[in-house]
PDB file of C-alpha atoms in Angstrom:
ATOM      1  CA  ALA A  26     -54.606 116.451-100.738  1.00 77.00           C
ATOM      2  CA  GLN A  27     -56.155 120.425-102.341  1.00 87.00           C
ATOM      3  CA  LYS A  28     -55.010 123.082-100.255  1.00 93.00           C
ATOM      4  CA  VAL A  29     -54.597 126.803-101.312  1.00 96.00           C
ATOM      5  CA  THR A  30     -52.940 129.261 -99.066  1.00 96.00           C
ATOM      6  CA  GLN A  31     -53.611 133.350 -99.133  1.00 96.00           C
ATOM      7  CA  ALA A  32     -50.957 134.079 -96.382  1.00 95.00           C
ATOM      8  CA  GLN A  33     -51.858 137.459 -96.638  1.00 96.00           C
ATOM      9  CA  THR A  34     -54.107 138.386 -94.130  1.00 95.00           C
ATOM     10  CA  GLU A  35     -55.333 141.606 -93.979  1.00 96.00           C
ATOM     11  CA  ILE A  36     -53.513 144.469 -96.744  1.00 97.00           C
ATOM     12  CA  SER A  37     -54.562 148.669 -96.647  1.00 97.00           C
ATOM     13  CA  VAL A  38     -53.403 150.106 -99.555  1.00 97.00           C
ATOM     14  CA  VAL A  39     -53.556 154.056-100.319  1.00 97.00           C
ATOM     15  CA  GLU A  40     -56.213 154.970-103.209  1.00 97.00           C
ATOM     16  CA  LYS A  41     -54.594 154.867-106.854  1.00 97.00           C
ATOM     17  CA  GLU A  42     -51.600 151.917-105.506  1.00 97.00           C
ATOM     18  CA  ASP A  43     -51.094 148.518-106.952  1.00 97.00           C
ATOM     19  CA  VAL A  44     -52.052 146.222-104.519  1.00 98.00           C
ATOM     20  CA  THR A  45     -50.984 142.326-105.316  1.00 98.00           C
ATOM     21  CA  LEU A  46     -52.826 139.994-103.166  1.00 98.00           C
ATOM     22  CA  ASP A  47     -51.218 136.181-102.958  1.00 98.00           C
ATOM     23  CA  CYS A  48     -52.203 133.433-103.696  1.00 98.00           C
ATOM     24  CA  VAL A  49     -50.208 129.345-103.494  1.00 98.00           C
ATOM     25  CA  TYR A  50     -52.044 126.440-104.315  1.00 97.00           C
ATOM     26  CA  GLU A  51     -50.968 122.656-103.143  1.00 96.00           C
ATOM     27  CA  THR A  52     -52.886 118.996-105.301  1.00 94.00           C
ATOM     28  CA  ARG A  53     -51.397 115.930-107.269  1.00 92.00           C
ATOM     29  CA  ASP A  54     -52.920 115.944-110.245  1.00 89.00           C
ATOM     30  CA  THR A  55     -51.980 117.878-113.541  1.00 89.00           C
ATOM     31  CA  THR A  56     -55.311 119.328-114.569  1.00 90.00           C
ATOM     32  CA  TYR A  57     -57.303 121.868-112.028  1.00 92.00           C
ATOM     33  CA  TYR A  58     -58.229 125.220-112.483  1.00 93.00           C
ATOM     34  CA  LEU A  59     -57.873 127.807-110.835  1.00 95.00           C
ATOM     35  CA  PHE A  60     -60.742 130.986-109.665  1.00 95.00           C
ATOM     36  CA  TRP A  61     -60.412 133.847-107.645  1.00 97.00           C
ATOM     37  CA  TYR A  62     -63.583 135.639-105.955  1.00 96.00           C
ATOM     38  CA  LYS A  63     -64.462 138.565-104.176  1.00 97.00           C
ATOM     39  CA  GLN A  64     -66.743 139.229-101.838  1.00 95.00           C
ATOM     40  CA  PRO A  65     -67.563 142.916-100.600  1.00 93.00           C
ATOM     41  CA  PRO A  66     -69.508 143.867 -97.567  1.00 88.00           C
ATOM     42  CA  SER A  67     -72.734 142.808 -98.612  1.00 85.00           C
ATOM     43  CA  GLY A  68     -71.841 139.559 -98.767  1.00 86.00           C
ATOM     44  CA  GLU A  69     -71.662 138.227-101.436  1.00 88.00           C
ATOM     45  CA  LEU A  70     -68.712 136.610-103.425  1.00 92.00           C
ATOM     46  CA  VAL A  71     -68.483 137.669-106.989  1.00 94.00           C
ATOM     47  CA  PHE A  72     -66.773 135.703-109.775  1.00 93.00           C
ATOM     48  CA  LEU A  73     -63.411 136.932-110.939  1.00 95.00           C
ATOM     49  CA  ILE A  74     -62.033 134.661-112.970  1.00 93.00           C
ATOM     50  CA  ARG A  75     -61.226 131.128-113.866  1.00 91.00           C
ATOM     51  CA  ARG A  76     -58.384 129.552-115.283  1.00 91.00           C
ATOM     52  CA  ASN A  77     -57.329 126.317-115.971  1.00 89.00           C
ATOM     53  CA  SER A  78     -53.484 124.687-115.272  1.00 91.00           C
ATOM     54  CA  PHE A  79     -52.400 124.012-119.128  1.00 89.00           C
ATOM     55  CA  ASP A  80     -53.133 128.144-120.139  1.00 86.00           C
ATOM     56  CA  GLU A  81     -49.881 129.833-117.949  1.00 83.00           C
ATOM     57  CA  GLN A  82     -50.961 133.454-120.383  1.00 83.00           C
ATOM     58  CA  ASN A  83     -51.295 136.171-117.713  1.00 85.00           C
ATOM     59  CA  GLU A  84     -54.400 137.587-118.212  1.00 86.00           C
ATOM     60  CA  ILE A  85     -55.070 141.193-117.615  1.00 88.00           C
ATOM     61  CA  SER A  86     -59.242 142.718-117.070  1.00 89.00           C
ATOM     62  CA  GLY A  87     -59.229 146.538-116.796  1.00 93.00           C
ATOM     63  CA  ARG A  88     -57.401 147.211-113.894  1.00 95.00           C
ATOM     64  CA  TYR A  89     -57.565 143.668-113.045  1.00 96.00           C
ATOM     65  CA  SER A  90     -54.732 141.427-114.250  1.00 95.00           C
ATOM     66  CA  TRP A  91     -53.637 138.020-113.158  1.00 95.00           C
ATOM     67  CA  ASN A  92     -50.201 135.912-112.853  1.00 95.00           C
ATOM     68  CA  PHE A  93     -50.051 132.290-113.428  1.00 95.00           C
ATOM     69  CA  GLN A  94     -46.792 130.274-112.530  1.00 94.00           C
ATOM     70  CA  LYS A  95     -47.242 126.424-112.358  1.00 92.00           C
ATOM     71  CA  SER A  96     -43.279 126.713-111.527  1.00 92.00           C
ATOM     72  CA  THR A  97     -44.093 127.710-107.904  1.00 95.00           C
ATOM     73  CA  SER A  98     -47.627 127.022-108.058  1.00 95.00           C
ATOM     74  CA  SER A  99     -48.624 130.817-107.353  1.00 96.00           C
ATOM     75  CA  PHE A 100     -52.007 132.124-108.145  1.00 96.00           C
ATOM     76  CA  ASN A 101     -51.498 135.784-107.806  1.00 97.00           C
ATOM     77  CA  PHE A 102     -53.484 139.148-108.355  1.00 97.00           C
ATOM     78  CA  THR A 103     -52.601 142.571-109.277  1.00 97.00           C
ATOM     79  CA  ILE A 104     -54.988 145.276-108.587  1.00 97.00           C
ATOM     80  CA  THR A 105     -53.222 148.936-110.999  1.00 97.00           C
ATOM     81  CA  ALA A 106     -54.944 152.182-109.024  1.00 97.00           C
ATOM     82  CA  SER A 107     -56.825 150.991-106.799  1.00 97.00           C
ATOM     83  CA  GLN A 108     -60.025 152.195-105.788  1.00 97.00           C
ATOM     84  CA  VAL A 109     -62.049 152.946-102.752  1.00 96.00           C
ATOM     85  CA  VAL A 110     -64.805 149.764-104.440  1.00 95.00           C
ATOM     86  CA  ASP A 111     -62.003 147.716-104.673  1.00 97.00           C
ATOM     87  CA  SER A 112     -62.234 147.244-100.664  1.00 97.00           C
ATOM     88  CA  ALA A 113     -63.565 143.679-100.187  1.00 97.00           C
ATOM     89  CA  VAL A 114     -62.433 140.171 -99.104  1.00 96.00           C
ATOM     90  CA  TYR A 115     -60.531 138.050-102.420  1.00 97.00           C
ATOM     91  CA  PHE A 116     -60.337 134.442-102.170  1.00 96.00           C
ATOM     92  CA  CYS A 117     -58.986 131.960-103.787  1.00 97.00           C
ATOM     93  CA  ALA A 118     -59.755 128.618-104.856  1.00 95.00           C
ATOM     94  CA  LEU A 119     -59.089 125.740-106.210  1.00 94.00           C
ATOM     95  CA  SER A 120     -60.310 122.575-108.028  1.00 91.00           C
ATOM     96  CA  ASN A 121     -59.547 119.260-110.025  1.00 84.00           C
ATOM     97  CA  PHE A 122     -60.766 118.448-113.124  1.00 78.00           C
ATOM     98  CA  GLY A 123     -64.430 116.537-112.941  1.00 73.00           C
ATOM     99  CA  ASN A 124     -64.620 117.575-109.532  1.00 73.00           C
ATOM    100  CA  GLU A 125     -66.793 120.373-108.642  1.00 74.00           C
ATOM    101  CA  LYS A 126     -65.722 120.957-105.147  1.00 82.00           C
ATOM    102  CA  LEU A 127     -63.713 124.363-104.847  1.00 89.00           C
ATOM    103  CA  THR A 128     -60.810 124.186-102.090  1.00 91.00           C
ATOM    104  CA  PHE A 129     -61.009 127.925-100.896  1.00 93.00           C
ATOM    105  CA  GLY A 130     -58.342 129.727 -98.764  1.00 94.00           C
ATOM    106  CA  THR A 131     -59.050 131.920 -96.459  1.00 93.00           C
ATOM    107  CA  GLY A 132     -59.045 135.343 -97.769  1.00 94.00           C
ATOM    108  CA  THR A 133     -57.403 138.021 -97.765  1.00 97.00           C
ATOM    109  CA  ARG A 134     -59.172 141.323 -96.811  1.00 96.00           C
ATOM    110  CA  LEU A 135     -58.132 144.391 -98.301  1.00 98.00           C
ATOM    111  CA  THR A 136     -58.958 147.645 -97.536  1.00 97.00           C
ATOM    112  CA  ILE A 137     -58.985 151.174 -99.540  1.00 97.00           C
ATOM    113  CA  ILE A 138     -57.671 154.287 -98.204  1.00 97.00           C
ATOM    114  CA  PRO A 139     -58.962 157.343 -99.823  1.00 95.00           C
TER     115      PRO A 139
ATOM    116  CA  GLU B  25     -85.253 138.217-109.676  1.00 57.00           C
ATOM    117  CA  THR B  26     -81.596 137.927-111.373  1.00 71.00           C
ATOM    118  CA  GLY B  27     -78.824 135.189-110.562  1.00 92.00           C
ATOM    119  CA  VAL B  28     -78.835 133.949-107.070  1.00 95.00           C
ATOM    120  CA  THR B  29     -81.470 134.533-104.369  1.00 95.00           C
ATOM    121  CA  GLN B  30     -81.357 133.351-100.425  1.00 96.00           C
ATOM    122  CA  THR B  31     -83.646 134.050 -97.424  1.00 96.00           C
ATOM    123  CA  PRO B  32     -83.931 134.724 -94.859  1.00 97.00           C
ATOM    124  CA  ARG B  33     -80.732 137.687 -95.008  1.00 95.00           C
ATOM    125  CA  HIS B  34     -80.858 137.325 -91.316  1.00 96.00           C
ATOM    126  CA  LEU B  35     -81.855 134.521 -88.942  1.00 96.00           C
ATOM    127  CA  VAL B  36     -81.541 134.200 -84.940  1.00 95.00           C
ATOM    128  CA  MET B  37     -83.162 131.236 -83.749  1.00 92.00           C
ATOM    129  CA  GLY B  38     -82.687 129.204 -79.892  1.00 90.00           C
ATOM    130  CA  MET B  39     -81.191 125.923 -79.969  1.00 88.00           C
ATOM    131  CA  THR B  40     -84.223 123.933 -79.960  1.00 87.00           C
ATOM    132  CA  ASN B  41     -85.477 125.964 -82.992  1.00 88.00           C
ATOM    133  CA  LYS B  42     -86.489 124.043 -86.528  1.00 93.00           C
ATOM    134  CA  LYS B  43     -85.522 126.294 -89.525  1.00 95.00           C
ATOM    135  CA  SER B  44     -85.991 126.540 -93.059  1.00 97.00           C
ATOM    136  CA  LEU B  45     -83.404 128.817 -95.446  1.00 97.00           C
ATOM    137  CA  LYS B  46     -84.305 129.125 -99.300  1.00 98.00           C
ATOM    138  CA  CYS B  47     -82.443 129.300-102.167  1.00 97.00           C
ATOM    139  CA  GLU B  48     -83.456 130.609-105.565  1.00 97.00           C
ATOM    140  CA  GLN B  49     -81.344 130.555-109.047  1.00 96.00           C
ATOM    141  CA  HIS B  50     -82.368 131.796-112.085  1.00 93.00           C
ATOM    142  CA  LEU B  51     -79.762 131.562-113.867  1.00 92.00           C
ATOM    143  CA  GLY B  52     -80.586 127.864-115.581  1.00 91.00           C
ATOM    144  CA  HIS B  53     -78.301 126.126-113.561  1.00 91.00           C
ATOM    145  CA  ASN B  54     -77.055 122.699-112.905  1.00 88.00           C
ATOM    146  CA  ALA B  55     -75.976 122.613-110.167  1.00 91.00           C
ATOM    147  CA  MET B  56     -76.477 123.712-106.409  1.00 93.00           C
ATOM    148  CA  TYR B  57     -74.437 124.289-103.028  1.00 94.00           C
ATOM    149  CA  TRP B  58     -74.211 124.985 -99.950  1.00 95.00           C
ATOM    150  CA  TYR B  59     -71.651 126.617 -97.600  1.00 95.00           C
ATOM    151  CA  LYS B  60     -70.300 128.016 -94.217  1.00 96.00           C
ATOM    152  CA  GLN B  61     -68.756 130.519 -93.800  1.00 94.00           C
ATOM    153  CA  SER B  62     -67.066 130.607 -89.979  1.00 92.00           C
ATOM    154  CA  ALA B  63     -64.708 133.777 -89.067  1.00 84.00           C
ATOM    155  CA  LYS B  64     -61.406 132.772 -89.402  1.00 74.00           C
ATOM    156  CA  LYS B  65     -61.695 129.856 -91.764  1.00 82.00           C
ATOM    157  CA  PRO B  66     -62.134 129.342 -95.241  1.00 83.00           C
ATOM    158  CA  LEU B  67     -65.211 128.597 -96.875  1.00 90.00           C
ATOM    159  CA  GLU B  68     -66.558 125.188 -96.080  1.00 91.00           C
ATOM    160  CA  LEU B  69     -68.127 122.739 -98.875  1.00 91.00           C
ATOM    161  CA  MET B  70     -70.947 121.166 -97.480  1.00 94.00           C
ATOM    162  CA  PHE B  71     -73.897 119.364-100.273  1.00 93.00           C
ATOM    163  CA  VAL B  72     -74.106 119.729-103.958  1.00 91.00           C
ATOM    164  CA  TYR B  73     -76.964 118.989-106.252  1.00 90.00           C
ATOM    165  CA  ASN B  74     -76.200 117.697-109.465  1.00 84.00           C
ATOM    166  CA  PHE B  75     -79.755 117.830-111.656  1.00 80.00           C
ATOM    167  CA  LYS B  76     -81.525 117.719-108.593  1.00 78.00           C
ATOM    168  CA  GLU B  77     -79.403 114.896-106.482  1.00 80.00           C
ATOM    169  CA  GLN B  78     -77.318 114.496-104.576  1.00 81.00           C
ATOM    170  CA  THR B  79     -73.302 114.322-104.821  1.00 80.00           C
ATOM    171  CA  GLU B  80     -71.838 115.381-102.091  1.00 78.00           C
ATOM    172  CA  ASN B  81     -72.155 115.583 -98.739  1.00 78.00           C
ATOM    173  CA  ASN B  82     -69.087 116.793 -96.872  1.00 78.00           C
ATOM    174  CA  SER B  83     -69.633 115.349 -93.566  1.00 85.00           C
ATOM    175  CA  VAL B  84     -72.372 117.506 -92.065  1.00 92.00           C
ATOM    176  CA  PRO B  85     -73.680 116.586 -88.957  1.00 92.00           C
ATOM    177  CA  SER B  86     -77.419 115.469 -89.561  1.00 92.00           C
ATOM    178  CA  ARG B  87     -78.837 118.423 -87.603  1.00 94.00           C
ATOM    179  CA  PHE B  88     -78.899 119.697 -90.856  1.00 95.00           C
ATOM    180  CA  SER B  89     -80.986 118.936 -93.632  1.00 94.00           C
ATOM    181  CA  PRO B  90     -80.843 120.093 -97.284  1.00 95.00           C
ATOM    182  CA  GLU B  91     -83.304 119.226 -99.622  1.00 95.00           C
ATOM    183  CA  CYS B  92     -83.538 119.872-103.485  1.00 94.00           C
ATOM    184  CA  PRO B  93     -86.670 119.722-105.146  1.00 93.00           C
ATOM    185  CA  ASN B  94     -86.270 120.710-108.553  1.00 91.00           C
ATOM    186  CA  SER B  95     -82.734 122.434-110.308  1.00 88.00           C
ATOM    187  CA  SER B  96     -83.630 125.685-109.485  1.00 93.00           C
ATOM    188  CA  HIS B  97     -84.425 125.467-105.222  1.00 96.00           C
ATOM    189  CA  LEU B  98     -82.551 124.596-102.916  1.00 96.00           C
ATOM    190  CA  PHE B  99     -83.420 123.987 -99.039  1.00 97.00           C
ATOM    191  CA  LEU B 100     -81.295 124.000 -95.699  1.00 97.00           C
ATOM    192  CA  HIS B 101     -83.417 122.485 -93.216  1.00 97.00           C
ATOM    193  CA  LEU B 102     -82.150 122.876 -89.911  1.00 95.00           C
ATOM    194  CA  HIS B 103     -83.117 121.576 -86.149  1.00 93.00           C
ATOM    195  CA  THR B 104     -81.215 121.468 -82.592  1.00 93.00           C
ATOM    196  CA  LEU B 105     -78.729 123.719 -83.632  1.00 93.00           C
ATOM    197  CA  GLN B 106     -75.245 124.393 -81.516  1.00 93.00           C
ATOM    198  CA  PRO B 107     -73.912 127.668 -80.748  1.00 93.00           C
ATOM    199  CA  GLU B 108     -71.154 126.874 -83.649  1.00 92.00           C
ATOM    200  CA  ASP B 109     -72.909 126.182 -85.838  1.00 95.00           C
ATOM    201  CA  SER B 110     -73.540 129.868 -86.264  1.00 95.00           C
ATOM    202  CA  ALA B 111     -72.456 131.365 -89.725  1.00 96.00           C
ATOM    203  CA  LEU B 112     -73.324 132.943 -93.016  1.00 96.00           C
ATOM    204  CA  TYR B 113     -74.505 130.114 -95.444  1.00 97.00           C
ATOM    205  CA  LEU B 114     -74.036 130.685 -98.584  1.00 96.00           C
ATOM    206  CA  CYS B 115     -75.440 129.030-101.488  1.00 96.00           C
ATOM    207  CA  ALA B 116     -74.478 128.643-105.059  1.00 94.00           C
ATOM    208  CA  SER B 117     -75.118 127.428-108.507  1.00 93.00           C
ATOM    209  CA  SER B 118     -73.122 126.579-111.878  1.00 90.00           C
ATOM    210  CA  PRO B 119     -73.873 125.615-114.384  1.00 86.00           C
ATOM    211  CA  ARG B 120     -71.768 121.895-114.908  1.00 71.00           C
ATOM    212  CA  ARG B 121     -72.591 121.115-118.866  1.00 63.00           C
ATOM    213  CA  THR B 122     -69.275 119.447-118.722  1.00 63.00           C
ATOM    214  CA  SER B 123     -66.311 117.804-116.523  1.00 63.00           C
ATOM    215  CA  ASP B 124     -64.552 121.019-116.507  1.00 71.00           C
ATOM    216  CA  PRO B 125     -65.299 122.709-112.704  1.00 72.00           C
ATOM    217  CA  HIS B 126     -66.846 125.456-113.828  1.00 77.00           C
ATOM    218  CA  GLU B 127     -66.762 128.943-112.119  1.00 85.00           C
ATOM    219  CA  GLN B 128     -70.233 129.550-109.687  1.00 90.00           C
ATOM    220  CA  TYR B 129     -72.450 131.579-108.667  1.00 92.00           C
ATOM    221  CA  PHE B 130     -73.457 133.165-105.913  1.00 94.00           C
ATOM    222  CA  GLY B 131     -76.256 133.508-103.230  1.00 94.00           C
ATOM    223  CA  PRO B 132     -76.094 136.755-100.783  1.00 93.00           C
ATOM    224  CA  GLY B 133     -75.795 134.372 -97.893  1.00 94.00           C
ATOM    225  CA  THR B 134     -78.250 133.799 -94.791  1.00 96.00           C
ATOM    226  CA  ARG B 135     -76.336 134.950 -91.709  1.00 96.00           C
ATOM    227  CA  LEU B 136     -77.339 132.883 -89.119  1.00 96.00           C
ATOM    228  CA  THR B 137     -76.992 133.616 -85.333  1.00 95.00           C
ATOM    229  CA  VAL B 138     -77.831 130.503 -82.752  1.00 94.00           C
ATOM    230  CA  THR B 139     -78.725 131.755 -79.492  1.00 92.00           C
TER     231      THR B 139
END
């Protein structure tokens, strides 16, 4: 069975602070994919990143960075120099090779205080 | 129109009504999905269609009936719903070029309230 845990239900930080959102996953498969999505107040989930289980290199995209560690089954997401527009609910998700089903975590609501 | 669109954005219906949710994707994708998002619960996958064929029914009650007439359109027909069915219903699509799971692109959702 697959499971994604986002232990942080809500986080608030002051604008320009860095913030890390945690994601821990469980799967018995050796080939799997991890995703992060952002859900702003408008409701539409926005795809941020897709990473496969064989690629443990950290990735940076502008102010966003992701730290994938198979040893701890974690795929954490860091926003550097946060901005008010980063306020949203962020979801981590997992899918196995050959399976289009995404297993989502319960999400972390991030509020950036101006 | 670009991306994934959903209509209506908001819907209030009684338990004896029949209504339909519509989803359209303009991305040339082959797979389409219905999800249910309830407060404080993970997104629940309801149905998956690949090339218009239903490949997944995640134990969804029969009062929800999907229809996929072509790769660009997906409907969710609703009848005799219960108040606990009130939720945000999200549609998504993905390329499904290979067996690798691809990122899914979501619509803005339909906020459904059952009274």
